[in-house]
mmCIF file of C-alpha atoms and ligand atoms in Angstrom:
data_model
loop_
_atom_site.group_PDB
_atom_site.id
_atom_site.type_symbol
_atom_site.label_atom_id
_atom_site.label_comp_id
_atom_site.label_asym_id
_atom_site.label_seq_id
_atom_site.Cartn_x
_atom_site.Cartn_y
_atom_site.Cartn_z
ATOM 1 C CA UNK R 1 129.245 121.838 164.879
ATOM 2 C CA UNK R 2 131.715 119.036 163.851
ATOM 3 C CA UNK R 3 130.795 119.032 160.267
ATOM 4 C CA UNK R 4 129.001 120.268 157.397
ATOM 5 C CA UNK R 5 127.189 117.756 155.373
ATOM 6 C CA UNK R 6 123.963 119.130 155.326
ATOM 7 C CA UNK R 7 122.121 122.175 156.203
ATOM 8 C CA UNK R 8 119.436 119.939 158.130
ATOM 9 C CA UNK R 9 121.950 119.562 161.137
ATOM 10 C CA UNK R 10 122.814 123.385 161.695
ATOM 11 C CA UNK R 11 120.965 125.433 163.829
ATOM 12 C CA UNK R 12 119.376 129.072 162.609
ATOM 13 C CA UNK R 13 121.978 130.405 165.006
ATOM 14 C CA UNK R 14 124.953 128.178 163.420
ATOM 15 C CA UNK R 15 123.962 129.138 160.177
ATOM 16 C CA UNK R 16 123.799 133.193 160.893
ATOM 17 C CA UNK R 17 127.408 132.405 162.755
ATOM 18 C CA UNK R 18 128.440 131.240 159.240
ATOM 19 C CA UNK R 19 126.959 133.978 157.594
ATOM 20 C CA UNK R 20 128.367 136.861 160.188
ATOM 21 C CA UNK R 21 131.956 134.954 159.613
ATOM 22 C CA UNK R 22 131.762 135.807 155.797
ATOM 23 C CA UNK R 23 131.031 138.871 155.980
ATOM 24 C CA UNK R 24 133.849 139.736 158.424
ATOM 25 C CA UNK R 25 136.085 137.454 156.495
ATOM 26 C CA UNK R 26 134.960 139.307 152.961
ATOM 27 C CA UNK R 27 135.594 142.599 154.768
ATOM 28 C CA UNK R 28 138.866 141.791 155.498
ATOM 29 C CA UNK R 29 139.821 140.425 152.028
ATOM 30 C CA UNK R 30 138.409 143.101 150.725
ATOM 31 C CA UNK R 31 141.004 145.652 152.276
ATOM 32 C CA UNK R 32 143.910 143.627 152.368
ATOM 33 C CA UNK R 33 143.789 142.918 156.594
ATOM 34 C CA UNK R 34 145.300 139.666 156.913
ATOM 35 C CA UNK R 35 143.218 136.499 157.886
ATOM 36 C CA UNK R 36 145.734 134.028 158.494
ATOM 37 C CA UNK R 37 143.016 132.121 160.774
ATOM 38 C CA UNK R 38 144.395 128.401 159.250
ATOM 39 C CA UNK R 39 147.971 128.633 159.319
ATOM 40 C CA UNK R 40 149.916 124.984 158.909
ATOM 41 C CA UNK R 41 146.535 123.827 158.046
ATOM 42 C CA UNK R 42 145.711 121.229 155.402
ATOM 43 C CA UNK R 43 142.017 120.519 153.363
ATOM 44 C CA UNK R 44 141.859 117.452 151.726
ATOM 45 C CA UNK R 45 139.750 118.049 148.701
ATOM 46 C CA UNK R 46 138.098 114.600 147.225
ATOM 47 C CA UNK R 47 136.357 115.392 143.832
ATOM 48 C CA UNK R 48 133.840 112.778 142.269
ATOM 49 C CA UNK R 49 132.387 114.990 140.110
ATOM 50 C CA UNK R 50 133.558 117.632 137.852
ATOM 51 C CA UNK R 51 133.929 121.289 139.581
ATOM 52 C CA UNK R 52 134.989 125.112 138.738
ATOM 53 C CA UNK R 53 133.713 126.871 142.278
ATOM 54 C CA UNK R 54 133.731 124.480 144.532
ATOM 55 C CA UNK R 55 137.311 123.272 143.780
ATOM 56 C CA UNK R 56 138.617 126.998 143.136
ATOM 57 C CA UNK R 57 136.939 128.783 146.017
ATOM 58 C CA UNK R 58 138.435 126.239 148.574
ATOM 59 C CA UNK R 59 141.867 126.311 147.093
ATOM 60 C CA UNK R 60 142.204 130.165 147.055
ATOM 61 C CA UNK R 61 140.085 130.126 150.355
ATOM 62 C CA UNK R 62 142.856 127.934 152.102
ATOM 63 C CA UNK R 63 145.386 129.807 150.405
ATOM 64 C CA UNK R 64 144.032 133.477 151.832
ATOM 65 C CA UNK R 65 143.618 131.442 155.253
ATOM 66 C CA UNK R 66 146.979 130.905 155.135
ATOM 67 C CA UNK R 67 146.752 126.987 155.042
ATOM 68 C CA UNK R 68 146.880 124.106 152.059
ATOM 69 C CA UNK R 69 144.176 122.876 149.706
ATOM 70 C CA UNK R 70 145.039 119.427 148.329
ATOM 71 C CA UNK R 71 143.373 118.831 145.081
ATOM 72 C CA UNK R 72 142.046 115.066 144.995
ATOM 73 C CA UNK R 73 140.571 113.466 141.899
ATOM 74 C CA UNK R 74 138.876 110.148 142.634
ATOM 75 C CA UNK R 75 140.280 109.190 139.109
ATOM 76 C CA UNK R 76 143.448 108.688 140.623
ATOM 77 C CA UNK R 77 142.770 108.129 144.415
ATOM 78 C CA UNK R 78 142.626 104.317 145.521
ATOM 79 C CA UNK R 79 138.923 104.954 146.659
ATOM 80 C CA UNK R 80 138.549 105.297 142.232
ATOM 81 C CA UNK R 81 139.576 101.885 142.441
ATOM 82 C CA UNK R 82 137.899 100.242 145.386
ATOM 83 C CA UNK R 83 139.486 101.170 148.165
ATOM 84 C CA UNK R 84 136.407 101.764 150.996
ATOM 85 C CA UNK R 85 135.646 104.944 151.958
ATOM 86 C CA UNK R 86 135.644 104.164 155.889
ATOM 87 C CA UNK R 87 139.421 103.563 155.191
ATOM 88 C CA UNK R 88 140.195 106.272 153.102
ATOM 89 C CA UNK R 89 138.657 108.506 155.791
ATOM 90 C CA UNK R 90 140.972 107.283 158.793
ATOM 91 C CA UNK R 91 144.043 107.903 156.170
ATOM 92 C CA UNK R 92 142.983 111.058 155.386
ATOM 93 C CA UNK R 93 142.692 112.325 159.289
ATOM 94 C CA UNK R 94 146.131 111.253 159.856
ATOM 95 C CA UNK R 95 147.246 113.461 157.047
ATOM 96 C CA UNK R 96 145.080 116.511 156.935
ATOM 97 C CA UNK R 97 143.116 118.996 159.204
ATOM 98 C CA UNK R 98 139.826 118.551 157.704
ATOM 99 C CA UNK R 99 137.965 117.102 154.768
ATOM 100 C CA UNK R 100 136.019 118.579 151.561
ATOM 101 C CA UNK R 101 134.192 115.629 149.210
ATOM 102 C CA UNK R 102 132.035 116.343 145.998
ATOM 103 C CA UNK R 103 130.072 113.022 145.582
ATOM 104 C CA UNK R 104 127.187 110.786 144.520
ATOM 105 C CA UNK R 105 125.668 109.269 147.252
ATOM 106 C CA UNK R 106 124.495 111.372 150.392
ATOM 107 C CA UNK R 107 125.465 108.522 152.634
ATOM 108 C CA UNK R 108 129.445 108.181 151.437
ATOM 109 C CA UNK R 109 129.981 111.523 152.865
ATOM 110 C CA UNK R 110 127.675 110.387 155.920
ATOM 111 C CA UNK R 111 129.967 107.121 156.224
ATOM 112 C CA UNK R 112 133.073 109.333 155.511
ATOM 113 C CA UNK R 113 132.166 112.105 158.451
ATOM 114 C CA UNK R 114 131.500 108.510 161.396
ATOM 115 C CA UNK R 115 134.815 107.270 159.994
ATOM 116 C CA UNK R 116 136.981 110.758 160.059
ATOM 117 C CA UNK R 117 138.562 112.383 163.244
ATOM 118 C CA UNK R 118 138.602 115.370 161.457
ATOM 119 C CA UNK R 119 135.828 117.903 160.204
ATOM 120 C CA UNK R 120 134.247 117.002 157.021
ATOM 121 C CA UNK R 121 132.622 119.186 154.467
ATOM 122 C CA UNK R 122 129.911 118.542 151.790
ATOM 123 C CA UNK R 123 130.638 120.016 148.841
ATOM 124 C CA UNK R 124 127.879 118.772 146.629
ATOM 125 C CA UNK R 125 125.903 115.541 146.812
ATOM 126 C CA UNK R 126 122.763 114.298 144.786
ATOM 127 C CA UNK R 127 121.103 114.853 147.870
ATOM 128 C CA UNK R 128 122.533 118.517 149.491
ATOM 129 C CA UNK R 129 124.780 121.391 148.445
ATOM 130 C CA UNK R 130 125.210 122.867 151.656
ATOM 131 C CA UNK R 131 128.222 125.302 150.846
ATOM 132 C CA UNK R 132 126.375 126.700 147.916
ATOM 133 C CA UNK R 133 123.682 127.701 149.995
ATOM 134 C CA UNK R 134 125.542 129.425 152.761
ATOM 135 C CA UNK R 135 126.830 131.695 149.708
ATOM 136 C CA UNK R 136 123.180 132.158 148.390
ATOM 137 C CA UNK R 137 121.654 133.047 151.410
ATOM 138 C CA UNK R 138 125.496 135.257 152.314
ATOM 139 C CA UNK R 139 124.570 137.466 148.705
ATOM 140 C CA UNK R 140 120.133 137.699 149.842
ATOM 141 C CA UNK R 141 121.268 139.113 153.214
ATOM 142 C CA UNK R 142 124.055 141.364 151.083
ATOM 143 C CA UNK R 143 121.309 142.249 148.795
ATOM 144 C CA UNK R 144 118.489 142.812 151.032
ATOM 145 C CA UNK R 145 119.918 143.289 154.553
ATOM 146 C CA UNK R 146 118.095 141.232 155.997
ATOM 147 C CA UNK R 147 116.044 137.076 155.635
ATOM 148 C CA UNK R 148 113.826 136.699 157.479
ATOM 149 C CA UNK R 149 110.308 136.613 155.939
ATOM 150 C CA UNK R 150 111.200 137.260 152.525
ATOM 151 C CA UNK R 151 110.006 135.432 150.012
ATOM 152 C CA UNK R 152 112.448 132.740 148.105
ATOM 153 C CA UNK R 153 111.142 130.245 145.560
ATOM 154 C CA UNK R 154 113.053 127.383 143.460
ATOM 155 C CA UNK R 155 111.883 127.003 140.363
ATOM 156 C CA UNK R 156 112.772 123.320 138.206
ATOM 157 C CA UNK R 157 114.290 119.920 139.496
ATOM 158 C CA UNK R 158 113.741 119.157 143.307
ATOM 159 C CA UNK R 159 117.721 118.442 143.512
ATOM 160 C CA UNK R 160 120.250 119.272 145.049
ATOM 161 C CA UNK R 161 119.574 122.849 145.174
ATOM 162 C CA UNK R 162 116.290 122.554 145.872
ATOM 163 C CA UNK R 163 116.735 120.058 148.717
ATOM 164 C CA UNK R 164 119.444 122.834 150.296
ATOM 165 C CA UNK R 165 117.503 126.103 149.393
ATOM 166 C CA UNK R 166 114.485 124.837 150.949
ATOM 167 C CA UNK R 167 115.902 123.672 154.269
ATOM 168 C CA UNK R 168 118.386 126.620 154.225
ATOM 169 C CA UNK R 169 115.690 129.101 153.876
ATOM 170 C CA UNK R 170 113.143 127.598 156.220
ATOM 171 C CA UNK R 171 115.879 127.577 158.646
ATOM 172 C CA UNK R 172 116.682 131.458 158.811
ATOM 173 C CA UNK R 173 112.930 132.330 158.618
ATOM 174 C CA UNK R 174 112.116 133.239 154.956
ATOM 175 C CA UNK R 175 108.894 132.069 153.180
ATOM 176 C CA UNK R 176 109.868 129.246 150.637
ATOM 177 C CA UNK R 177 108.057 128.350 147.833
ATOM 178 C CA UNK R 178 109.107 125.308 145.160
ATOM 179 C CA UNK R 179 107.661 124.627 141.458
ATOM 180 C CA UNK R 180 108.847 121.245 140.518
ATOM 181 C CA UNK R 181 107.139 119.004 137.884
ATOM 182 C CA UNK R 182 105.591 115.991 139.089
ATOM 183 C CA UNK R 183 107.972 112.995 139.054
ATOM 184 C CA UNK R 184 110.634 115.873 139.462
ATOM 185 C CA UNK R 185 109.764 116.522 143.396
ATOM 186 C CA UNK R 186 112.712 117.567 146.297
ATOM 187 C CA UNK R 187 113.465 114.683 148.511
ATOM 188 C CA UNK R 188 110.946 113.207 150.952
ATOM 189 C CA UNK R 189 113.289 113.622 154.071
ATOM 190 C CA UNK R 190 113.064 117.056 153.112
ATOM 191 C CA UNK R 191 109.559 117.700 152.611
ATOM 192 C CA UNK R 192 108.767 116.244 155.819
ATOM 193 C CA UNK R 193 111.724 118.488 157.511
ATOM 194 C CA UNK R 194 109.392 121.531 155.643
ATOM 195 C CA UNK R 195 106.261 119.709 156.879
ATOM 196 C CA UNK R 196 107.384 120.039 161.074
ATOM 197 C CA UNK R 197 108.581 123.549 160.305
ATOM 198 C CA UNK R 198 105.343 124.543 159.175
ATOM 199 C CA UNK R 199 103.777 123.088 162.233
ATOM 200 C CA UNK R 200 105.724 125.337 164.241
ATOM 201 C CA UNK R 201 104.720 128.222 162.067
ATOM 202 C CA UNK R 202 106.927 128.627 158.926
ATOM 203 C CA UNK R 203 105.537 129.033 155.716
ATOM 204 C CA UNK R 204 105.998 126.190 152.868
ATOM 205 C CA UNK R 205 103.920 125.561 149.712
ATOM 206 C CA UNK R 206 105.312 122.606 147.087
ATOM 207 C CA UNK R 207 103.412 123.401 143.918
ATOM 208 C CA UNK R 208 103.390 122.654 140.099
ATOM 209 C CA UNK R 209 102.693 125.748 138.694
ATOM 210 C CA UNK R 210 105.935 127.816 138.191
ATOM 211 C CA UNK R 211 104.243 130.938 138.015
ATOM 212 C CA UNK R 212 102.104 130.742 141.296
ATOM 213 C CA UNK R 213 105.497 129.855 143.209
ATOM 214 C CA UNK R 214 107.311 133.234 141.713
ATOM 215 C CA UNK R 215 104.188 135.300 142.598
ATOM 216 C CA UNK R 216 105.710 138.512 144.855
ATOM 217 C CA UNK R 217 108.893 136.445 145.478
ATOM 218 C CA UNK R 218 111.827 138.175 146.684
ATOM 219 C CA UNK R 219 114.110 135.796 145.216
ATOM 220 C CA UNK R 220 114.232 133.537 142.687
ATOM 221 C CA UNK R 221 116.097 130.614 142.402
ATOM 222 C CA UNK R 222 116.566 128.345 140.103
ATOM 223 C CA UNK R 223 119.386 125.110 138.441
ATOM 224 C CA UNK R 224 119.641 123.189 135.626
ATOM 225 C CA UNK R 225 117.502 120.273 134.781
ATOM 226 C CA UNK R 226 119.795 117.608 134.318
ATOM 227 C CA UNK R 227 122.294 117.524 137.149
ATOM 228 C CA UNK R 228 125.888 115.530 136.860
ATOM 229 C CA UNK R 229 125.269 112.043 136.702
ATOM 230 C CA UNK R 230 121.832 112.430 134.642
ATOM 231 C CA UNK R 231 123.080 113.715 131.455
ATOM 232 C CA UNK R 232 121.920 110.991 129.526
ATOM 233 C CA UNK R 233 117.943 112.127 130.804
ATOM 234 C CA UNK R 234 118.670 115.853 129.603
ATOM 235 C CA UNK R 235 116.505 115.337 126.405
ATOM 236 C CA UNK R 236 113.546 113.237 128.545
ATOM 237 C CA UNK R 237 113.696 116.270 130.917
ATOM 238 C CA UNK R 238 113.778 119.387 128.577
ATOM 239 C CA UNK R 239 110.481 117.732 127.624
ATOM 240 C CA UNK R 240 109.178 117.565 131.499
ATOM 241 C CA UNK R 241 110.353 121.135 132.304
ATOM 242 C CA UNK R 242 108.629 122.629 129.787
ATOM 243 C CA UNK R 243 107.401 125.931 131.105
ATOM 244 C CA UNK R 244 109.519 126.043 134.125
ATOM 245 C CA UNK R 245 111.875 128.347 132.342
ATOM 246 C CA UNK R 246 112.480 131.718 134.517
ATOM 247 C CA UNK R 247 111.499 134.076 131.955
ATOM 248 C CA UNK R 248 110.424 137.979 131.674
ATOM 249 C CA UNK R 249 106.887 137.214 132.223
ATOM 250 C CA UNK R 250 107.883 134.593 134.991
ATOM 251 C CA UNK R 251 109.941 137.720 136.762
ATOM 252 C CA UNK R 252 107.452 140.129 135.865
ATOM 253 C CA UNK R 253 104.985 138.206 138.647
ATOM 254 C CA UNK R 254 108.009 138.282 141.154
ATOM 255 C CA UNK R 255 108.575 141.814 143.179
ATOM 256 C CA UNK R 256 109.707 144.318 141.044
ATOM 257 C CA UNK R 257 112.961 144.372 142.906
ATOM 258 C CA UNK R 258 113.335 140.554 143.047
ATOM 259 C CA UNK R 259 116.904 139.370 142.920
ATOM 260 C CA UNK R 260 117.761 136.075 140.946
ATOM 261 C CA UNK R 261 120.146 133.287 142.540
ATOM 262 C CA UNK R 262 121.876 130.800 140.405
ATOM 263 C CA UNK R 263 124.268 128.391 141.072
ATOM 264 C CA UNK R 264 125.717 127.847 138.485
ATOM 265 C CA UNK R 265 126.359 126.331 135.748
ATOM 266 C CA UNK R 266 123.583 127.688 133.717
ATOM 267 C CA UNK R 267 122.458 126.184 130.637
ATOM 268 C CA UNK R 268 120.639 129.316 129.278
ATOM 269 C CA UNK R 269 117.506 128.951 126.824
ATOM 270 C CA UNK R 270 116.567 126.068 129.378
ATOM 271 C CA UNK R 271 115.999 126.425 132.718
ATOM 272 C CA UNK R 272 116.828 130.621 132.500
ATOM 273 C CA UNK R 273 116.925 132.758 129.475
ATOM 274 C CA UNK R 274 119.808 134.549 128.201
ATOM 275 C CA UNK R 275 117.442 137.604 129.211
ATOM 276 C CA UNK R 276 116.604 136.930 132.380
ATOM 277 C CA UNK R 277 120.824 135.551 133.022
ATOM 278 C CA UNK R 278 122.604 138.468 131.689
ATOM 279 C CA UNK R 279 119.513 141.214 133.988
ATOM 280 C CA UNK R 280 120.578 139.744 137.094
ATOM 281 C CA UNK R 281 124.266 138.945 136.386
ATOM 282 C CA UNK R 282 125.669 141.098 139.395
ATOM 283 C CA UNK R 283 123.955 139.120 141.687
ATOM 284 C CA UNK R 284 124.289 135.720 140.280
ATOM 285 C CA UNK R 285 128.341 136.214 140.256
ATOM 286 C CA UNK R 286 128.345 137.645 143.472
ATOM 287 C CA UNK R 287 126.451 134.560 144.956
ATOM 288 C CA UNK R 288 129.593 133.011 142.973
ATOM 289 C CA UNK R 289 132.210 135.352 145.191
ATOM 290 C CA UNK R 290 130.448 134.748 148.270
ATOM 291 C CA UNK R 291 131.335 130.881 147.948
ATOM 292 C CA UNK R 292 134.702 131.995 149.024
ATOM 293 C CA UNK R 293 133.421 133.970 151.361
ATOM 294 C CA UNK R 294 130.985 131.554 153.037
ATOM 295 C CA UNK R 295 133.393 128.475 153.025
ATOM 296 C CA UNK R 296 136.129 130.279 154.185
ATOM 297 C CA UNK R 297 134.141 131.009 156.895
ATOM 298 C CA UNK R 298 133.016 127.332 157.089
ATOM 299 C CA UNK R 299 136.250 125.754 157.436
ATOM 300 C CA UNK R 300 137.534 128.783 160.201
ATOM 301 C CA UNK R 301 134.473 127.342 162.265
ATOM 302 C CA UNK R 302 135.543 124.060 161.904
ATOM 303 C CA UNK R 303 139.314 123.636 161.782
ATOM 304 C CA UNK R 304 140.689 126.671 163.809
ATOM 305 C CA UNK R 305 141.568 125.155 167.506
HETATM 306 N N1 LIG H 401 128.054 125.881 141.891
HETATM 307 C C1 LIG H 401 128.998 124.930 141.935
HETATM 308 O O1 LIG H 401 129.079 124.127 142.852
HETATM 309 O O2 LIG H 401 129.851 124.972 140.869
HETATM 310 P P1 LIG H 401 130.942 123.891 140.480
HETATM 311 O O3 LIG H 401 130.204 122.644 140.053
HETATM 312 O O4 LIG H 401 131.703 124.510 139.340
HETATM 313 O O5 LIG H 401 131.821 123.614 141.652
HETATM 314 N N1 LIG H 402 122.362 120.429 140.527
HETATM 315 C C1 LIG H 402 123.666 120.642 139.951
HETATM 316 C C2 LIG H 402 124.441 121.640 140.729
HETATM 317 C C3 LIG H 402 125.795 121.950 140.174
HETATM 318 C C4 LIG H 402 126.590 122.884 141.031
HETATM 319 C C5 LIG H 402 124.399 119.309 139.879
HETATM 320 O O1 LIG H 402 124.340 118.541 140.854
HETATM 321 O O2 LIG H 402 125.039 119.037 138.864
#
């Protein structure tokens, strides 16, 4: 594994290395054993969009590594002002030990990762949000000891999220469902990704109604309806998400112990109630820890040698 820009090119086993790594590296946090696995390193952290955990999990994550996080904002990089992103990527590797980028377009961090001699990271793209899903699947292992077979369904926009949860979870062996409104569909790459899986035997089932998808699920998942970059389609899409709101009566369906993963942020009274939020906080902000955890354990995988 040279880098991390989308789930699609780990294997189960990389991904369950990941996940093993966290835990170790959370246990050791967690009673003060030192973890100084990244020492003299540097993480170049390129932000195109807005953050709170991505940008403050890495930076303490480096920090607790025993390395440097540099925070970049495109607003005041060259690449903000033209400057090509194949360049900006050779710079970079002469600079720092590896690479984090929050961006648009799927294929910038694609270009960046050819371009690079040093690891790369996704750390959110329209298409993938690979890290977050290392720390949601990190908090259903924590939760329910183990993945395999259980049932996870996404609820809402076929996003980001969606794209990763569905890939992520198919991977390690869970049963995925996904309730997206026409029009509002995950990505076709990804679908057909879901499609060969099932051919070798894993379960998939893309459907429209919201309630069939949580029916006996495990875990619900769910994100918000108008991701960054589409905020000027939030009122369009409050109208084509109606009823894809995880409710009681939506969680009532799941299993009674069902655990609730959110990303984060939430924009309660859309697609997740206040209710339904504030029930299954302790998970939701431990999913939120564990992207320490998980990326941590990302970035030992990649840049310790
Ligand atoms: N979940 C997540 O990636 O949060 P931020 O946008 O705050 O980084
Ligand atoms: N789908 C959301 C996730 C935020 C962490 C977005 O891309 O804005």
């Amino acid at each position: 594994m040279k880098h991390l820009l989308k789930l699609m090119d780990l294997s189960k086993e990389e991904i369950l290395e990941i996940l093993n790594l966290g835990d170790q590296l959370k246990y050791e946090q967690k009673h003060g054993i030192a973890h100084h696995r990244l020492e003299g390193k540097t993480l170049g952290m390129v932000f195109e969009k807005a953050s709170t955990r991505t940008r403050v999990s890495f930076e303490v994550g480096m920090f607790q590594l025993g390395g440097h996080a540099l925070f970049l904002s495109s607003k005041e990089l060259q690449i903000g002002r033209g400057e090509a992103v194949e360049d900006t990527a050779r710079v970079l590797s002469r600079y720092c030990d590896g690479v984090m980028i929050r961006t648009f377009a799927q294929k910038e961090v694609e270009d960046f990762a050819r371009c690079a001699s040093i690891p790369v990271i996704n750390g959110l793209t329209d298409f993938a949000h690979p890290c977050q899903v290392l720390a949601d699947l990190m908090t259903v292992r924590e939760y329910k000891g183990h993945l395999e077979g259980l049932k996870l369904c996404f609820i809402g926009d076929g996003n980001n999220m969606a794209n990763s949860m569905i890939v992520g979870g198919l991977k390690v062996g869970m049963r995925v469902s996904a309730a997206c409104p026409a029009g509002y569909r995950p990505s076709p790459t990804v679908l057909e990704f879901a499609q060969s899986m099932v051919k070798s035997g894993a379960k998939f089932e893309l459907l429209s109604d919201p309630l069939e998808a949580a029916k006996d699920a495990d875990v619900v998942v769910t994100d918000v309806w108008a991701s960054m970059g589409q905020e000027q389609q939030a009122e369009q899409r409050r109208r084509d998400f109606k009823g894809y709101c995880v409710d009681q009566a939506m969680m009532q369906l799941a299993h009674p112990d069902a655990i609730v993963q959110h990303c984060l942020p939430a924009h309660k009274g859309e697609e997740i109630t206040e209710e339904v939020f504030e029930a299954h906080a302790p998970e939701i902000f431990e999913e939120t820890e564990n992207r320490l955890h998980a990326q941590k354990a990302v970035m030992v995988r990649l840049m310790a040698q």
